[in-house]
XYZ file of C-alpha atoms in Angstrom:
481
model
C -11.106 13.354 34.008
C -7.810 15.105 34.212
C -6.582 16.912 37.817
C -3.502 18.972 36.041
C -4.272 21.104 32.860
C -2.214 24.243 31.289
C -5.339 26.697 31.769
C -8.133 26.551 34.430
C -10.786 29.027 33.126
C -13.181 30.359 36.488
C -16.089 31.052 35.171
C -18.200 30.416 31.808
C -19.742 33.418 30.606
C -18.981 35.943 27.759
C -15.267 36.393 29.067
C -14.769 32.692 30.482
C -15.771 30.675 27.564
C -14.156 31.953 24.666
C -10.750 32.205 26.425
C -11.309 28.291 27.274
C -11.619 27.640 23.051
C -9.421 29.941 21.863
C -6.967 28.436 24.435
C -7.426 24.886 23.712
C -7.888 25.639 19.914
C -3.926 26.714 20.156
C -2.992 23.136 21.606
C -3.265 23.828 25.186
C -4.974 21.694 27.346
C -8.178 23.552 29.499
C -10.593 23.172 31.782
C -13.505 25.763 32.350
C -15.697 26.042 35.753
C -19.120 27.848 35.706
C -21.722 27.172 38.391
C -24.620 29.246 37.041
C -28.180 27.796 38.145
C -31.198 28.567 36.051
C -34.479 29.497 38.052
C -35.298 25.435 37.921
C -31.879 24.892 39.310
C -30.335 23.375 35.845
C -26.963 24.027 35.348
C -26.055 26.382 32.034
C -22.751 28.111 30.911
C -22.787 31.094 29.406
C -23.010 33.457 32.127
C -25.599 36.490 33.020
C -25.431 37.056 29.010
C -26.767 34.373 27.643
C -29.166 33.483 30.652
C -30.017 36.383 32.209
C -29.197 39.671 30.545
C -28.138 40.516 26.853
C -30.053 37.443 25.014
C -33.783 36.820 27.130
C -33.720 40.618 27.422
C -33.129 41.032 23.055
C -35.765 38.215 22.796
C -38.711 39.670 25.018
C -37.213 43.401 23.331
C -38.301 41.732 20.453
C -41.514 40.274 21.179
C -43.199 43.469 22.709
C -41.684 45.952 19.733
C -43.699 43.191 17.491
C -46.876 43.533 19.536
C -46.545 47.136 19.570
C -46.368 47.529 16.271
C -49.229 45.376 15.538
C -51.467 48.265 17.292
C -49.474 51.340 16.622
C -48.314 50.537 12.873
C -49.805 47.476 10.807
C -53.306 49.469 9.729
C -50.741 52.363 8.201
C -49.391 49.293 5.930
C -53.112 48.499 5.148
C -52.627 45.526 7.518
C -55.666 44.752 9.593
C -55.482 42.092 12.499
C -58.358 43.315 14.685
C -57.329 44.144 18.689
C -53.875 42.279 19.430
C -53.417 40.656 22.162
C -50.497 39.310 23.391
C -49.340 35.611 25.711
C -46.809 36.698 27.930
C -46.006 32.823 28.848
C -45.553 32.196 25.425
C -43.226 35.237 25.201
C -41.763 33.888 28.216
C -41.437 30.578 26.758
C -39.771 31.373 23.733
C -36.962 33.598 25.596
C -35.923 30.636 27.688
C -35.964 28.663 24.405
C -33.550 31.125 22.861
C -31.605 31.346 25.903
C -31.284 27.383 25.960
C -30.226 26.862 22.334
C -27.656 29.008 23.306
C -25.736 28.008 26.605
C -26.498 24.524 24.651
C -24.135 25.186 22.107
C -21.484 26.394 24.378
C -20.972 22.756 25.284
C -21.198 21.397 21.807
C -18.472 24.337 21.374
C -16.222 22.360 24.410
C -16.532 19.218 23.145
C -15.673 20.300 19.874
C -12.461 22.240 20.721
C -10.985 19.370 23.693
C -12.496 21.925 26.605
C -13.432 20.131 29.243
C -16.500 21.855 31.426
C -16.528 21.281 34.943
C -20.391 22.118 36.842
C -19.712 23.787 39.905
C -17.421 26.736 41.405
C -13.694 27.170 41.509
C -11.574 29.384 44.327
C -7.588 30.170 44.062
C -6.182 27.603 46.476
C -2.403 28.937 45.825
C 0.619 27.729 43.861
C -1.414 27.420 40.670
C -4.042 25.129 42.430
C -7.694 25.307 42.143
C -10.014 23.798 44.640
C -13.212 22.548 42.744
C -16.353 22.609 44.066
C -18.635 20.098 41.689
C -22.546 21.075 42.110
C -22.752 17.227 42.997
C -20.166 15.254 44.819
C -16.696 15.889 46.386
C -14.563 18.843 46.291
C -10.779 18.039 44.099
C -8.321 19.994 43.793
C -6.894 21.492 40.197
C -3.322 22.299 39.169
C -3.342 24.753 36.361
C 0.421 26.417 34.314
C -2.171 29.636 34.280
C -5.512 30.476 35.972
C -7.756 32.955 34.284
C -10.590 34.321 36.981
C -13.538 35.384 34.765
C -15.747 35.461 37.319
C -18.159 38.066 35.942
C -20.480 40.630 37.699
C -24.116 40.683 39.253
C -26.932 43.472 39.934
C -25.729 46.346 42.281
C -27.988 46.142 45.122
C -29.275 49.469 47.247
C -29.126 47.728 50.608
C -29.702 50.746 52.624
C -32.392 52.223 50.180
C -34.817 49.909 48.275
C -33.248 46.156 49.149
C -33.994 43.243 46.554
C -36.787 40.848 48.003
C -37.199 38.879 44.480
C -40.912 40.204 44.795
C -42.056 43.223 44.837
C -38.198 45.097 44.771
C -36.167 43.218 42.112
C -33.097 43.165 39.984
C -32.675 42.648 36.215
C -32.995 39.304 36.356
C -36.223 38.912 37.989
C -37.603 41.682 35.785
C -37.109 39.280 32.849
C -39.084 36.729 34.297
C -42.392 38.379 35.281
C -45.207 36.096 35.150
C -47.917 39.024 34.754
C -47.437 42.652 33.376
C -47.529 45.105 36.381
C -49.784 48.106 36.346
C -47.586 50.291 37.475
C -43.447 49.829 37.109
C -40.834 51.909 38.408
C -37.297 51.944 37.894
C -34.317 53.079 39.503
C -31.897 53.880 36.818
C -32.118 55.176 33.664
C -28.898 53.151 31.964
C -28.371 50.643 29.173
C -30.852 48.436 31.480
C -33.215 50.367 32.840
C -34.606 52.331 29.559
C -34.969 48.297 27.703
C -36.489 46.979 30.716
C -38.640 50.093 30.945
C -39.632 49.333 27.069
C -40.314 46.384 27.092
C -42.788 46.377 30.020
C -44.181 49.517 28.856
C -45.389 48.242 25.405
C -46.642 45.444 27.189
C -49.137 47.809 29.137
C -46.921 49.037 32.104
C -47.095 52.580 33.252
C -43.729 52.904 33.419
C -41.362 55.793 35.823
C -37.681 55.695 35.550
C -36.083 57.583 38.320
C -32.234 58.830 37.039
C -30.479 60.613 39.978
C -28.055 62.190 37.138
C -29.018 65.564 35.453
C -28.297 64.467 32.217
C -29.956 61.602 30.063
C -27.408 58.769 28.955
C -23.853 61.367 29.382
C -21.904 58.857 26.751
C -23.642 59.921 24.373
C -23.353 62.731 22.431
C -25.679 65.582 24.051
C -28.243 65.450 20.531
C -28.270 62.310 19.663
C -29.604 60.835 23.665
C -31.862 64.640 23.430
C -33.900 63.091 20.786
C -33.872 59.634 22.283
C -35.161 60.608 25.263
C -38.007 62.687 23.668
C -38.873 59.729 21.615
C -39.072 57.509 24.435
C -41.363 60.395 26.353
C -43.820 60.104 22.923
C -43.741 56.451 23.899
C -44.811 56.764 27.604
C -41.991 56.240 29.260
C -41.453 58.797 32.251
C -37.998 59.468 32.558
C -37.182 61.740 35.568
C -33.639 62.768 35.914
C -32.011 64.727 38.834
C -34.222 62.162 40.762
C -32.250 60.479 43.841
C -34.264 57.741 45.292
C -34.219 58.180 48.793
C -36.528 54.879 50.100
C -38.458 51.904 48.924
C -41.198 50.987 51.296
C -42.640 47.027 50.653
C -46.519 46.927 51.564
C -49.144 44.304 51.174
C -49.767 45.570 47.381
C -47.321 48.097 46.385
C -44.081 49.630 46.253
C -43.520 53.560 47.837
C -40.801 54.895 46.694
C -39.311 57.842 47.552
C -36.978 60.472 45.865
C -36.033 64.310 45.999
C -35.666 66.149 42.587
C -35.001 69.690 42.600
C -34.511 69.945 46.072
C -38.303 68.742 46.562
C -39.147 65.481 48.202
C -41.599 62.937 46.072
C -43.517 59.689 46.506
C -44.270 57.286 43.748
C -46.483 53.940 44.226
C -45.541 51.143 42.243
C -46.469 47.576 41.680
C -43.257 46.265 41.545
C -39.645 48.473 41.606
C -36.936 47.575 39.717
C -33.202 48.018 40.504
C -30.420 48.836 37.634
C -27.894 50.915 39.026
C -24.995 48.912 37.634
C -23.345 45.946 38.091
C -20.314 44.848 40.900
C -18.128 41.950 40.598
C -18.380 38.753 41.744
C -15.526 37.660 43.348
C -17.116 36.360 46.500
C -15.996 32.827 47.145
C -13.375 32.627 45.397
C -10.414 33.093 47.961
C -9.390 36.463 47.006
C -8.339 37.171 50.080
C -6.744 34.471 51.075
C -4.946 34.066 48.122
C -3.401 37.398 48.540
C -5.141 38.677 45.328
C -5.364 42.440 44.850
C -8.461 43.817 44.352
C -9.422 47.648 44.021
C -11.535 49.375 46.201
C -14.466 48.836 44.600
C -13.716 44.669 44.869
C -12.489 44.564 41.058
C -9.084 42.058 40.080
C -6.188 44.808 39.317
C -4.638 43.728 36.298
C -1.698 45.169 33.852
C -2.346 45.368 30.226
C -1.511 42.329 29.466
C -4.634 40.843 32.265
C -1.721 39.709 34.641
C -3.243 39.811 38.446
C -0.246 40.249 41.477
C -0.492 36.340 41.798
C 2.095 34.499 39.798
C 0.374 32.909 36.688
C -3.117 34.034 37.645
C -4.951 36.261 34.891
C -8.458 37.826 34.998
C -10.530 39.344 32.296
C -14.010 40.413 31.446
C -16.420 42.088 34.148
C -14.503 41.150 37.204
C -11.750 43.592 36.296
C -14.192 46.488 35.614
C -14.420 49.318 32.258
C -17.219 48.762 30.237
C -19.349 45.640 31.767
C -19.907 44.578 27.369
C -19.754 40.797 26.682
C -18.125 41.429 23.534
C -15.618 43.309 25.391
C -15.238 40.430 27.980
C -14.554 38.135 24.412
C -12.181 40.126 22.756
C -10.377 40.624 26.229
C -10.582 36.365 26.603
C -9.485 35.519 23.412
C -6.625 37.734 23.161
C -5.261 36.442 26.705
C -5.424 33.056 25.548
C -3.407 33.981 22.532
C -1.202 35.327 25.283
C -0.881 32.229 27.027
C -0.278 30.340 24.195
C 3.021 32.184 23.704
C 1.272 34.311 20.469
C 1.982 38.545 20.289
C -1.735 38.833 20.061
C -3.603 42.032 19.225
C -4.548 44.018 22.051
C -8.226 44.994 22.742
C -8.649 48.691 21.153
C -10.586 50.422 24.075
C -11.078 53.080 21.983
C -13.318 51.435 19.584
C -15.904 49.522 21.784
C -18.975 49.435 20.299
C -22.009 50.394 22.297
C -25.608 49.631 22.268
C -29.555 49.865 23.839
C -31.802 47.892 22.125
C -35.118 50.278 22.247
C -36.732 51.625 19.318
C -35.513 53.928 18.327
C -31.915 51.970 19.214
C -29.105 53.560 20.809
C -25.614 52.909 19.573
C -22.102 55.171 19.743
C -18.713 54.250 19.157
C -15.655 56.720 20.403
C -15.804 60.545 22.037
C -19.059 62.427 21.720
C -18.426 66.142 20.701
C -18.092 67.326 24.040
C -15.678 64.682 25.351
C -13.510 65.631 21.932
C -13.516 68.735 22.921
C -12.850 68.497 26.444
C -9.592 65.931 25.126
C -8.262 68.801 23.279
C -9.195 68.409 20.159
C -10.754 70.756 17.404
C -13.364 69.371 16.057
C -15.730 69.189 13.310
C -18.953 67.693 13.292
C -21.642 66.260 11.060
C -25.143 65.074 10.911
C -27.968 63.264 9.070
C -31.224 62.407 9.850
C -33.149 59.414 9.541
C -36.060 61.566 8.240
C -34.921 61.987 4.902
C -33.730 58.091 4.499
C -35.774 56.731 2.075
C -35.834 53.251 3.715
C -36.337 54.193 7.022
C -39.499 55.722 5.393
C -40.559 51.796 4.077
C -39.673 50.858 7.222
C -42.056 53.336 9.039
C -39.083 54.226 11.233
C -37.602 57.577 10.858
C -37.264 58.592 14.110
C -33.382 59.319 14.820
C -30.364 61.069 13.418
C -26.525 60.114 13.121
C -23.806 62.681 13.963
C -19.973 62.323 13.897
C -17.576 63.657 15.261
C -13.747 64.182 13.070
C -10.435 65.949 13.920
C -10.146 68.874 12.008
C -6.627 68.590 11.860
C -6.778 65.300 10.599
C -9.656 64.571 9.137
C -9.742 61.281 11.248
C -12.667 59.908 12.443
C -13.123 60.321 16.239
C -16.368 59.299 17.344
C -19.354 58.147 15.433
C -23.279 58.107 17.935
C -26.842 57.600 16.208
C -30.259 56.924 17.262
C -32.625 54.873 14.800
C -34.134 51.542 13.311
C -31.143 48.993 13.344
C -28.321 51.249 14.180
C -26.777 48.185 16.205
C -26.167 47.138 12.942
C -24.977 49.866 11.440
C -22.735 50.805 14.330
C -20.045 48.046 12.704
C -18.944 50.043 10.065
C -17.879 53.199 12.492
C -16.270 50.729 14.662
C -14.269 49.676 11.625
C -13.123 52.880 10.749
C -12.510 53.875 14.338
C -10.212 50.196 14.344
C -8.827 51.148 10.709
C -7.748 55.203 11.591
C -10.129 55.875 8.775
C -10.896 59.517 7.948
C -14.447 61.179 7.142
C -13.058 61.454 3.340
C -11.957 57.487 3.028
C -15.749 56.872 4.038
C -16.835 59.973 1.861
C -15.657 57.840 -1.110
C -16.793 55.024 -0.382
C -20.385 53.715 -2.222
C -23.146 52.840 -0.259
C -25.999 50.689 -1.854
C -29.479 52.849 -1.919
C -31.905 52.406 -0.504
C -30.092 51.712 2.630
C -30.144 52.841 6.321
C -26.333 53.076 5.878
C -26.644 55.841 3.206
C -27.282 58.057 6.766
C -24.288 57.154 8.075
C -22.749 57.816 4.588
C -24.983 61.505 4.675
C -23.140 62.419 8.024
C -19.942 61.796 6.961
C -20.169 64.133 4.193
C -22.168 66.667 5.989
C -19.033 66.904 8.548
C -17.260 69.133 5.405
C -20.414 70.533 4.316
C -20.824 67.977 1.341
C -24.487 66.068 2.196
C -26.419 65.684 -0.683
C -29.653 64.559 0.726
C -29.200 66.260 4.117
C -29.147 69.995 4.500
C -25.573 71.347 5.288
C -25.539 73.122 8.296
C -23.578 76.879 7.723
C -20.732 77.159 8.883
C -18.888 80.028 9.854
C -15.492 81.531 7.449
């Protein structure tokens, strides 16, 4: 075990662990510290993606939508199983297994690529030194040419308001791991987190209120595409009350009394159990910010330049720690492109303007680029088209036409600006906006270009041409001389 390397990566999630293989796949030697402890106390890299966020929260997504479909859908395919019922263990079970397989092949990925994986935590001792805390045994100290601090973020907690006890009041995290569906749920944010959380428990039997202190539903989105997502996920059950600002969270013997003014009117809501997603902060406690002189912001994010330098001398930072969108793919693309940095390569830079964006609820969520209004508000003239999944004659097979596409082009240009649907798979079909956001494409290059039928992309394909009033299977809407 080496004590000198040319990169020290802190931390092993999304961000962390690619720039530790793309590093030592260019030849340079690297080390990578994560300390994340599973529930049982086992160690796992991978980060709040893989073990506590974006992959158990996909796989128990997955598991309820199944189950609820089993009641709500199966007899209109002529498919009769009797009453469903459902093992939330098993569920439970099978989203650690996932989860496992996963931060398991991050260190079949190490050994692969020369990365050596240190267990425990790492804090900026100065001079391009590391101290090294192993979860068993002595502290050592590291010397590093470069020190990348992807140190990630964790749960925003409301301290003053409705504080996390791991029981009744919990964060995202511990709403994963519920070991009984509660009656009654409530949730403080209506985000990326709070609406799957609130879906997932819901279709499991939850009575389910999401308190949003914003007036609006989901702003990044373009105002008609998160209209009709919220009214599908009212047809659902979900209570989504916006312009609600939680004011308290009282913890009794049984229940959860929360309360929250809306339209200048104060409220009370009992719940079994309250969850808290009102964002994420970054973690850069222990780590010796401070006494390493490193800047951070006022919020407690790592100030970086474009190219991820911190104010320290050889000391990077990427991913959550340094704030924008809190994506892992983000946190890769910004990893592996400072590695190639590092490595003395140009290296593409990460095009902020074409992050892709997605909730995994039915129907799913996903935008890439300005809506309409932020276009508009940018300075552009714009011109804007739309397609429904209603008229999409496999989202009709797949009993799922709930949802629409819309996009958003520069009428001076023609180029493709922004591109935000609601619908069965749209994560999936989000890729090929992001690809002509990446390319500069225009609504005419993807006007003229064939998509196979019958496909959910032919929607995306009906949008596009409905931006110049050339939709064949969606009506045009009139537009004015």
């Amino acid at each position: 075990m080496s004590d000198s390397y040319d990169v020290v990566v802190i931390g092993g999630g999304p961000a962390g662990y690619p720039c530790a293989i793309r590093a030592a796949q260019l030849g340079l030697s690297v080390a990578c510290i994560d300390g994340w402890l599973n529930r049982d106390g086992s160690h796992a890299f991978g980060g709040t993606c893989l073990n506590a966020g974006c992959i158990p929260s996909k796989a128990l997504l997955e598991s309820s939508e199944l189950y609820h479909r089993t009641q709500h859908e199966f007899a209109t395919h002529g498919i009769n199983v009797g009453k469903a019922s459902f093992d939330l263990a098993q569920m439970q079970k099978r989203k650690n297994d996932i989860s496992g397989q996963l931060t398991g092949g991050i260190r079949t990925l190490f050994k692969a690529n020369g990365v050596e994986g240190l267990e425990g935590t790492g804090s900026l001792a100065g001079n391009g030194k590391v101290r090294f805390q192993p979860l068993k045994g002595e502290a050592r100290e590291l010397t590093a040419k470069h020190i990348v601090v992807a140190t990630g973020s964790s749960p925003v907690e409301l301290k003053k308001v409705a504080p996390f006890d791991g029981d009744r009041v919990c964060d995202s995290w511990d709403a994963l791991d519920f070991d009984k569906v509660p009656k009654k749920l409530g949730i403080i944010g209506a985000g990326v987190i709070g609406v799957e959380l609130g879906s997932v428990w819901s279709r499991l039997g939850s009575e389910v209120t999401i308190l949003e202190a914003l007036p609006e539903f989901l702003p990044a989105v373009d105002a008609q595409v998160s209209k009709d997502a919220l009214r599908q996920f009212g047809k659902q059950g979900l209570d989504i009350k916006l312009g609600a600002k939680v004011t308290g969270a009282k913890v009794l013997k049984s229940k959860v009394t929360v309360t929250y003014e809306q339209k200048d009117e104060s409220h009370t809501l009992d719940v079994d159990k309250l969850i808290v997603a009102v964002g994420r902060g970054p973690n850069t406690q222990g780590l010796g910010a401070e006494e390493a002189g490193l800047k951070l912001d006022e919020r407690g994010f790592v100030v970086v330049d474009e190219h991820y330098r911190t104010n320290l001398d050889n000391v990077y930072a990427v991913g959550d720690v340094i704030g924008g969108q809190m994506l892992a793919h983000k946190g890769i693309e910004e990893g592996v492109v400072l590695a190639e940095q590092l490595a003395g390569h140009k290296g593409a830079a990460v095009n902020y303007n074409a992050v892709p964006c997605v909730i995994y609820t039915s129907p799913e969520i996903a935008w890439v680029g300005l809506s309409e209004k932020q276009a508009k508000e940018a300075g552009y003239e714009v011109k804007v088209g739309q397609a429904p999944f209603a008229a999409n004659g496999r989202a009709k097979a797949l009993e799922m036409t709930s949802g629409l596409v819309r996009v958003v082009s520069d009428a001076a240009t023609d180029r493709i600006l922004g591109v935000h649907m609601s619908g069965p798979y749209v994560s999936e079909l989000l890729a090929e906006a992001v690809l002509a956001l990446e390319y500069g494409a225009t609504t005419e290059d993807v006007a003229l270009t064939m998509h196979s039928h019958p496909t959910l992309s032919e929607t995306f394909h009906e949008a596009i041409l409905s931006v110049d009033g050339l939709a064949i299977h969606a009506v045009n809407k009139k537009r004015s001389k």
